[in-house]
Short mmCIF file of N, CA, C and O and ligand atoms in Angstrom, two decimals:
data_model
loop_
_atom_site.label_atom_id
_atom_site.label_comp_id
_atom_site.label_asym_id
_atom_site.label_seq_id
_atom_site.Cartn_x
_atom_site.Cartn_y
_atom_site.Cartn_z
N MET V 608 0.85 -1.18 0.00
CA MET V 608 0.00 0.00 0.00
C MET V 608 0.89 1.24 0.00
O MET V 608 1.81 1.33 0.80
N PRO V 609 0.60 2.19 -0.86
CA PRO V 609 1.42 3.41 -0.88
C PRO V 609 1.33 4.14 0.46
O PRO V 609 0.24 4.28 1.02
N GLU V 610 2.47 4.59 0.97
CA GLU V 610 2.48 5.24 2.28
C GLU V 610 1.61 6.49 2.31
O GLU V 610 0.98 6.81 3.31
N HIS V 611 1.55 7.20 1.18
CA HIS V 611 0.76 8.43 1.17
C HIS V 611 -0.75 8.15 1.20
O HIS V 611 -1.55 9.08 1.26
N TYR V 612 -1.15 6.88 1.18
CA TYR V 612 -2.56 6.52 1.29
C TYR V 612 -3.00 6.44 2.76
O TYR V 612 -4.17 6.23 3.03
N THR V 613 -2.06 6.56 3.68
CA THR V 613 -2.41 6.45 5.10
C THR V 613 -2.10 7.74 5.83
O THR V 613 -1.33 8.58 5.36
N GLU V 614 -2.73 7.89 7.01
CA GLU V 614 -2.44 9.02 7.89
C GLU V 614 -2.47 8.51 9.32
O GLU V 614 -3.19 7.56 9.64
N PRO V 615 -1.69 9.11 10.22
CA PRO V 615 -1.64 8.62 11.60
C PRO V 615 -2.92 8.96 12.36
O PRO V 615 -3.50 10.02 12.17
N VAL V 616 -3.34 8.00 13.20
CA VAL V 616 -4.46 8.22 14.12
C VAL V 616 -3.87 8.60 15.48
O VAL V 616 -4.34 9.50 16.15
N ASN V 617 -2.84 7.88 15.87
CA ASN V 617 -2.08 8.19 17.08
C ASN V 617 -0.68 7.62 16.88
O ASN V 617 -0.30 7.26 15.75
N ALA V 618 0.08 7.51 17.96
CA ALA V 618 1.47 7.06 17.84
C ALA V 618 1.56 5.61 17.35
O ALA V 618 2.58 5.21 16.78
N LEU V 619 0.51 4.83 17.57
CA LEU V 619 0.55 3.41 17.21
C LEU V 619 -0.24 3.06 15.95
O LEU V 619 0.12 2.15 15.22
N TYR V 620 -1.30 3.77 15.71
CA TYR V 620 -2.22 3.36 14.64
C TYR V 620 -2.28 4.39 13.52
O TYR V 620 -2.11 5.59 13.73
N SER V 621 -2.58 3.88 12.35
CA SER V 621 -2.82 4.74 11.20
C SER V 621 -4.12 4.30 10.53
O SER V 621 -4.67 3.24 10.86
N CYS V 622 -4.59 5.09 9.65
CA CYS V 622 -5.82 4.74 8.94
C CYS V 622 -5.68 5.18 7.49
O CYS V 622 -4.72 5.87 7.12
N MET V 623 -6.62 4.77 6.68
CA MET V 623 -6.62 5.23 5.30
C MET V 623 -6.89 6.73 5.30
O MET V 623 -7.78 7.21 6.01
N LYS V 624 -6.13 7.45 4.50
CA LYS V 624 -6.28 8.90 4.45
C LYS V 624 -7.72 9.25 4.05
O LYS V 624 -8.26 8.72 3.08
N GLY V 625 -8.31 10.11 4.84
CA GLY V 625 -9.67 10.58 4.55
C GLY V 625 -10.75 9.87 5.34
O GLY V 625 -11.90 10.31 5.33
N THR V 626 -10.39 8.78 6.03
CA THR V 626 -11.43 8.02 6.74
C THR V 626 -11.62 8.47 8.18
O THR V 626 -12.61 8.11 8.80
N ASN V 627 -10.71 9.26 8.72
CA ASN V 627 -10.79 9.67 10.12
C ASN V 627 -11.31 11.10 10.22
O ASN V 627 -10.69 11.97 10.81
N GLN V 628 -12.47 11.33 9.62
CA GLN V 628 -13.07 12.66 9.68
C GLN V 628 -14.58 12.52 9.71
O GLN V 628 -15.12 11.45 9.44
N ALA V 629 -15.26 13.61 10.04
CA ALA V 629 -16.72 13.56 10.20
C ALA V 629 -17.41 13.13 8.91
O ALA V 629 -18.41 12.40 8.94
N ASN V 630 -16.92 13.57 7.79
CA ASN V 630 -17.50 13.20 6.50
C ASN V 630 -16.46 12.36 5.75
O ASN V 630 -15.78 12.86 4.87
N PRO V 631 -16.33 11.07 6.13
CA PRO V 631 -15.22 10.25 5.62
C PRO V 631 -15.26 10.03 4.12
O PRO V 631 -16.32 9.83 3.52
N ARG V 632 -14.08 10.08 3.53
CA ARG V 632 -13.93 9.78 2.10
C ARG V 632 -12.52 9.22 1.94
O ARG V 632 -11.53 9.96 1.94
N CYS V 633 -12.42 7.91 1.82
CA CYS V 633 -11.13 7.26 1.70
C CYS V 633 -10.44 7.67 0.40
O CYS V 633 -11.08 7.77 -0.65
N ILE V 634 -9.16 7.85 0.48
CA ILE V 634 -8.38 8.24 -0.70
C ILE V 634 -8.45 7.19 -1.81
O ILE V 634 -8.32 7.51 -2.99
N ALA V 635 -8.70 5.94 -1.41
CA ALA V 635 -8.74 4.85 -2.39
C ALA V 635 -10.13 4.65 -3.00
O ALA V 635 -10.30 3.83 -3.90
N LEU V 636 -11.12 5.39 -2.51
CA LEU V 636 -12.48 5.22 -3.02
C LEU V 636 -12.64 5.97 -4.34
O LEU V 636 -12.36 7.16 -4.44
N GLU V 637 -13.09 5.25 -5.35
CA GLU V 637 -13.32 5.86 -6.66
C GLU V 637 -14.82 5.92 -6.92
O GLU V 637 -15.56 5.04 -6.51
N GLY V 638 -15.24 6.94 -7.64
CA GLY V 638 -16.64 7.05 -8.02
C GLY V 638 -17.35 8.12 -7.23
O GLY V 638 -16.74 8.94 -6.55
N THR V 639 -18.67 8.11 -7.33
CA THR V 639 -19.51 9.11 -6.68
C THR V 639 -20.35 8.42 -5.61
O THR V 639 -21.14 7.53 -5.93
N VAL V 640 -20.16 8.85 -4.35
CA VAL V 640 -20.91 8.26 -3.24
C VAL V 640 -22.41 8.49 -3.48
O VAL V 640 -22.83 9.59 -3.82
N GLY V 641 -23.18 7.45 -3.30
CA GLY V 641 -24.62 7.52 -3.53
C GLY V 641 -25.00 7.11 -4.94
O GLY V 641 -26.18 6.93 -5.23
N GLN V 642 -23.99 6.99 -5.81
CA GLN V 642 -24.28 6.53 -7.17
C GLN V 642 -23.56 5.21 -7.43
O GLN V 642 -24.18 4.16 -7.45
N GLN V 643 -22.25 5.27 -7.59
CA GLN V 643 -21.47 4.05 -7.80
C GLN V 643 -20.05 4.30 -7.34
O GLN V 643 -19.43 5.28 -7.77
N VAL V 644 -19.55 3.44 -6.48
CA VAL V 644 -18.19 3.56 -5.97
C VAL V 644 -17.51 2.20 -5.99
O VAL V 644 -18.17 1.16 -6.05
N SER V 645 -16.20 2.24 -5.94
CA SER V 645 -15.43 1.00 -5.81
C SER V 645 -14.10 1.34 -5.15
O SER V 645 -13.67 2.49 -5.14
N CYS V 646 -13.49 0.33 -4.59
CA CYS V 646 -12.20 0.48 -3.93
C CYS V 646 -11.11 0.24 -4.98
O CYS V 646 -11.08 -0.81 -5.61
N SER V 647 -10.21 1.22 -5.12
CA SER V 647 -9.16 1.11 -6.13
C SER V 647 -8.04 0.18 -5.71
O SER V 647 -7.15 -0.11 -6.51
N MET V 648 -8.09 -0.29 -4.46
CA MET V 648 -7.05 -1.21 -3.99
C MET V 648 -7.70 -2.38 -3.24
O MET V 648 -7.18 -2.83 -2.21
N TYR V 649 -8.81 -2.85 -3.76
CA TYR V 649 -9.62 -3.86 -3.08
C TYR V 649 -8.80 -5.07 -2.64
O TYR V 649 -8.92 -5.53 -1.50
N GLU V 650 -7.97 -5.61 -3.52
CA GLU V 650 -7.20 -6.82 -3.18
C GLU V 650 -6.14 -6.55 -2.13
O GLU V 650 -5.75 -7.45 -1.40
N GLN V 651 -5.69 -5.31 -2.01
CA GLN V 651 -4.65 -4.96 -1.03
C GLN V 651 -5.21 -4.22 0.18
O GLN V 651 -4.46 -3.74 1.02
N ARG V 652 -6.53 -4.12 0.30
CA ARG V 652 -7.11 -3.35 1.41
C ARG V 652 -6.71 -3.95 2.75
O ARG V 652 -6.36 -5.13 2.85
N SER V 653 -6.78 -3.11 3.78
CA SER V 653 -6.32 -3.53 5.11
C SER V 653 -7.27 -4.51 5.77
O SER V 653 -8.42 -4.67 5.33
N SER V 654 -6.79 -5.12 6.86
CA SER V 654 -7.64 -6.04 7.60
C SER V 654 -8.85 -5.32 8.18
O SER V 654 -9.94 -5.89 8.26
N SER V 655 -8.68 -4.06 8.59
CA SER V 655 -9.82 -3.33 9.15
C SER V 655 -10.88 -3.09 8.07
O SER V 655 -12.08 -3.10 8.35
N CYS V 656 -10.45 -2.88 6.84
CA CYS V 656 -11.42 -2.74 5.74
C CYS V 656 -12.16 -4.06 5.54
O CYS V 656 -13.36 -4.07 5.29
N LYS V 657 -11.42 -5.16 5.63
CA LYS V 657 -12.03 -6.47 5.40
C LYS V 657 -13.04 -6.83 6.48
O LYS V 657 -13.95 -7.63 6.26
N GLU V 658 -12.88 -6.23 7.68
CA GLU V 658 -13.81 -6.53 8.77
C GLU V 658 -15.18 -5.91 8.55
O GLU V 658 -16.18 -6.40 9.07
N VAL V 659 -15.26 -4.82 7.80
CA VAL V 659 -16.54 -4.16 7.57
C VAL V 659 -17.38 -5.01 6.62
O VAL V 659 -16.91 -5.41 5.56
N GLN V 660 -18.59 -5.28 7.03
CA GLN V 660 -19.50 -6.08 6.22
C GLN V 660 -20.71 -5.23 5.83
O GLN V 660 -21.09 -4.32 6.56
N ILE V 661 -21.29 -5.57 4.71
CA ILE V 661 -22.45 -4.83 4.26
C ILE V 661 -23.53 -4.84 5.35
O ILE V 661 -23.79 -5.87 5.97
N ALA V 662 -24.07 -3.68 5.62
CA ALA V 662 -25.16 -3.45 6.57
C ALA V 662 -24.75 -3.57 8.03
O ALA V 662 -25.60 -3.51 8.90
N ASP V 663 -23.44 -3.71 8.30
CA ASP V 663 -23.05 -3.74 9.73
C ASP V 663 -22.97 -2.31 10.26
O ASP V 663 -23.22 -1.33 9.55
N GLU V 664 -22.64 -2.17 11.55
CA GLU V 664 -22.65 -0.86 12.20
C GLU V 664 -21.71 0.13 11.52
O GLU V 664 -22.08 1.30 11.29
N GLN V 665 -20.51 -0.30 11.16
CA GLN V 665 -19.55 0.59 10.51
C GLN V 665 -20.03 1.00 9.13
O GLN V 665 -19.89 2.15 8.71
N CYS V 666 -20.58 0.04 8.40
CA CYS V 666 -21.12 0.32 7.06
C CYS V 666 -22.20 1.38 7.14
O CYS V 666 -22.17 2.39 6.42
N ASN V 667 -23.15 1.20 8.06
CA ASN V 667 -24.26 2.14 8.15
C ASN V 667 -23.83 3.47 8.76
O ASN V 667 -24.42 4.51 8.44
N LYS V 668 -22.80 3.48 9.59
CA LYS V 668 -22.27 4.74 10.11
C LYS V 668 -21.72 5.58 8.95
O LYS V 668 -21.98 6.78 8.86
N ALA V 669 -20.99 4.93 8.05
CA ALA V 669 -20.46 5.64 6.89
C ALA V 669 -21.58 6.09 5.97
O ALA V 669 -21.55 7.20 5.42
N ARG V 670 -22.60 5.25 5.81
CA ARG V 670 -23.73 5.64 4.95
C ARG V 670 -24.44 6.85 5.55
O ARG V 670 -24.80 7.78 4.81
N ARG V 671 -24.65 6.87 6.87
CA ARG V 671 -25.31 8.02 7.51
C ARG V 671 -24.50 9.29 7.30
O ARG V 671 -25.07 10.37 7.08
N ALA V 672 -23.19 9.19 7.36
CA ALA V 672 -22.33 10.37 7.18
C ALA V 672 -22.50 10.97 5.79
O ALA V 672 -22.20 12.14 5.58
N HIS V 673 -23.00 10.18 4.85
CA HIS V 673 -23.22 10.67 3.49
C HIS V 673 -24.71 10.77 3.17
O HIS V 673 -25.11 10.80 2.00
N ASN V 674 -25.54 10.82 4.24
CA ASN V 674 -26.99 10.96 4.08
C ASN V 674 -27.62 9.87 3.23
O ASN V 674 -28.57 10.11 2.48
N LEU V 675 -27.07 8.66 3.36
CA LEU V 675 -27.64 7.50 2.67
C LEU V 675 -28.43 6.68 3.70
O LEU V 675 -28.03 6.59 4.86
N ILE V 676 -29.50 6.07 3.26
CA ILE V 676 -30.30 5.27 4.18
C ILE V 676 -29.49 4.04 4.61
O ILE V 676 -28.68 3.52 3.84
N PRO V 677 -29.70 3.57 5.85
CA PRO V 677 -28.98 2.38 6.30
C PRO V 677 -29.44 1.15 5.53
O PRO V 677 -30.57 1.09 5.04
N LEU V 678 -28.54 0.19 5.43
CA LEU V 678 -28.88 -1.08 4.78
C LEU V 678 -29.30 -2.08 5.84
O LEU V 678 -28.78 -2.08 6.95
N VAL V 679 -30.23 -2.93 5.50
CA VAL V 679 -30.71 -3.98 6.39
C VAL V 679 -30.63 -5.29 5.63
O VAL V 679 -31.12 -5.38 4.50
N LEU V 680 -29.99 -6.28 6.23
CA LEU V 680 -29.92 -7.59 5.58
C LEU V 680 -31.24 -8.32 5.75
O LEU V 680 -31.83 -8.30 6.82
N VAL V 681 -31.69 -8.93 4.70
CA VAL V 681 -32.88 -9.77 4.78
C VAL V 681 -32.47 -11.17 4.34
O VAL V 681 -31.56 -11.34 3.54
N GLU V 682 -33.14 -12.13 4.88
CA GLU V 682 -32.83 -13.50 4.49
C GLU V 682 -33.32 -13.76 3.09
O GLU V 682 -34.30 -13.18 2.63
N ALA V 683 -32.62 -14.67 2.41
CA ALA V 683 -33.01 -15.02 1.05
C ALA V 683 -34.42 -15.59 1.06
O ALA V 683 -34.81 -16.31 1.98
N ALA V 684 -35.16 -15.26 0.04
CA ALA V 684 -36.52 -15.74 -0.05
C ALA V 684 -36.53 -17.26 -0.19
O ALA V 684 -35.66 -17.85 -0.82
N ASN V 685 -37.51 -17.85 0.41
CA ASN V 685 -37.68 -19.30 0.29
C ASN V 685 -38.01 -19.62 -1.16
O ASN V 685 -38.82 -18.96 -1.80
N ASP V 686 -37.37 -20.64 -1.70
CA ASP V 686 -37.60 -20.97 -3.11
C ASP V 686 -38.87 -21.79 -3.31
O ASP V 686 -39.14 -22.28 -4.41
N GLY V 687 -39.65 -21.95 -2.27
CA GLY V 687 -40.89 -22.69 -2.39
C GLY V 687 -40.74 -24.17 -2.18
O GLY V 687 -41.72 -24.91 -2.13
N GLN V 688 -39.50 -24.63 -2.03
CA GLN V 688 -39.27 -26.06 -1.83
C GLN V 688 -39.38 -26.39 -0.34
O GLN V 688 -38.91 -25.65 0.50
N ASP V 689 -40.01 -27.47 -0.05
CA ASP V 689 -40.13 -27.94 1.33
C ASP V 689 -38.94 -28.86 1.61
O ASP V 689 -38.85 -29.95 1.04
N PRO V 690 -37.98 -28.44 2.46
CA PRO V 690 -36.80 -29.26 2.70
C PRO V 690 -37.11 -30.59 3.38
O PRO V 690 -36.31 -31.51 3.34
N ASP V 691 -38.30 -30.68 3.98
CA ASP V 691 -38.66 -31.92 4.65
C ASP V 691 -39.45 -32.87 3.74
O ASP V 691 -39.82 -33.96 4.15
N PHE V 692 -39.66 -32.44 2.50
CA PHE V 692 -40.43 -33.26 1.58
C PHE V 692 -39.57 -34.43 1.10
O PHE V 692 -38.44 -34.25 0.66
N ASP V 693 -40.10 -35.64 1.19
CA ASP V 693 -39.38 -36.81 0.70
C ASP V 693 -39.75 -37.05 -0.76
O ASP V 693 -40.89 -37.27 -1.09
N ARG V 694 -38.73 -36.94 -1.58
CA ARG V 694 -38.94 -37.11 -3.02
C ARG V 694 -39.07 -38.59 -3.36
O ARG V 694 -38.31 -39.42 -2.88
N VAL V 695 -40.03 -38.92 -4.19
CA VAL V 695 -40.22 -40.29 -4.65
C VAL V 695 -39.71 -40.37 -6.08
O VAL V 695 -40.09 -39.59 -6.93
N SER V 696 -38.83 -41.29 -6.32
CA SER V 696 -38.30 -41.38 -7.70
C SER V 696 -38.60 -42.72 -8.31
O SER V 696 -39.14 -43.60 -7.76
S1 LIG L 966 -12.23 -0.78 1.36
FE1 LIG L 966 -10.96 0.48 -0.01
S2 LIG L 966 -12.12 2.38 -0.31
FE2 LIG L 966 -12.97 1.35 1.51
S3 LIG L 966 -11.88 2.25 3.25
FE3 LIG L 966 -10.79 0.36 2.65
S4 LIG L 966 -9.20 1.04 1.22
FE4 LIG L 966 -10.69 2.70 1.40
#
């Protein structure tokens, strides 16, 4: 990861440049927030980036900071198959 992509949080920790502010915008984020974005270094992203999951607290905190509605995970729709049904062949 390029060193200029990070900034210090304290003496021990650093973060992606742009993420430690009230209106976060990571230096590696490409695109327009609210329309379409992607990570320009997805394969090399940090472990802390990998910990964030869609619709989790961190994800929705970032969405709120950009006036986007929070995401809620829903379970996949049942395909109509009864898993307890014994098939006769
Ligand atoms: S996943 Fe990519 S764009 Fe998002 S914070 Fe991490 S480095 Fe930045």
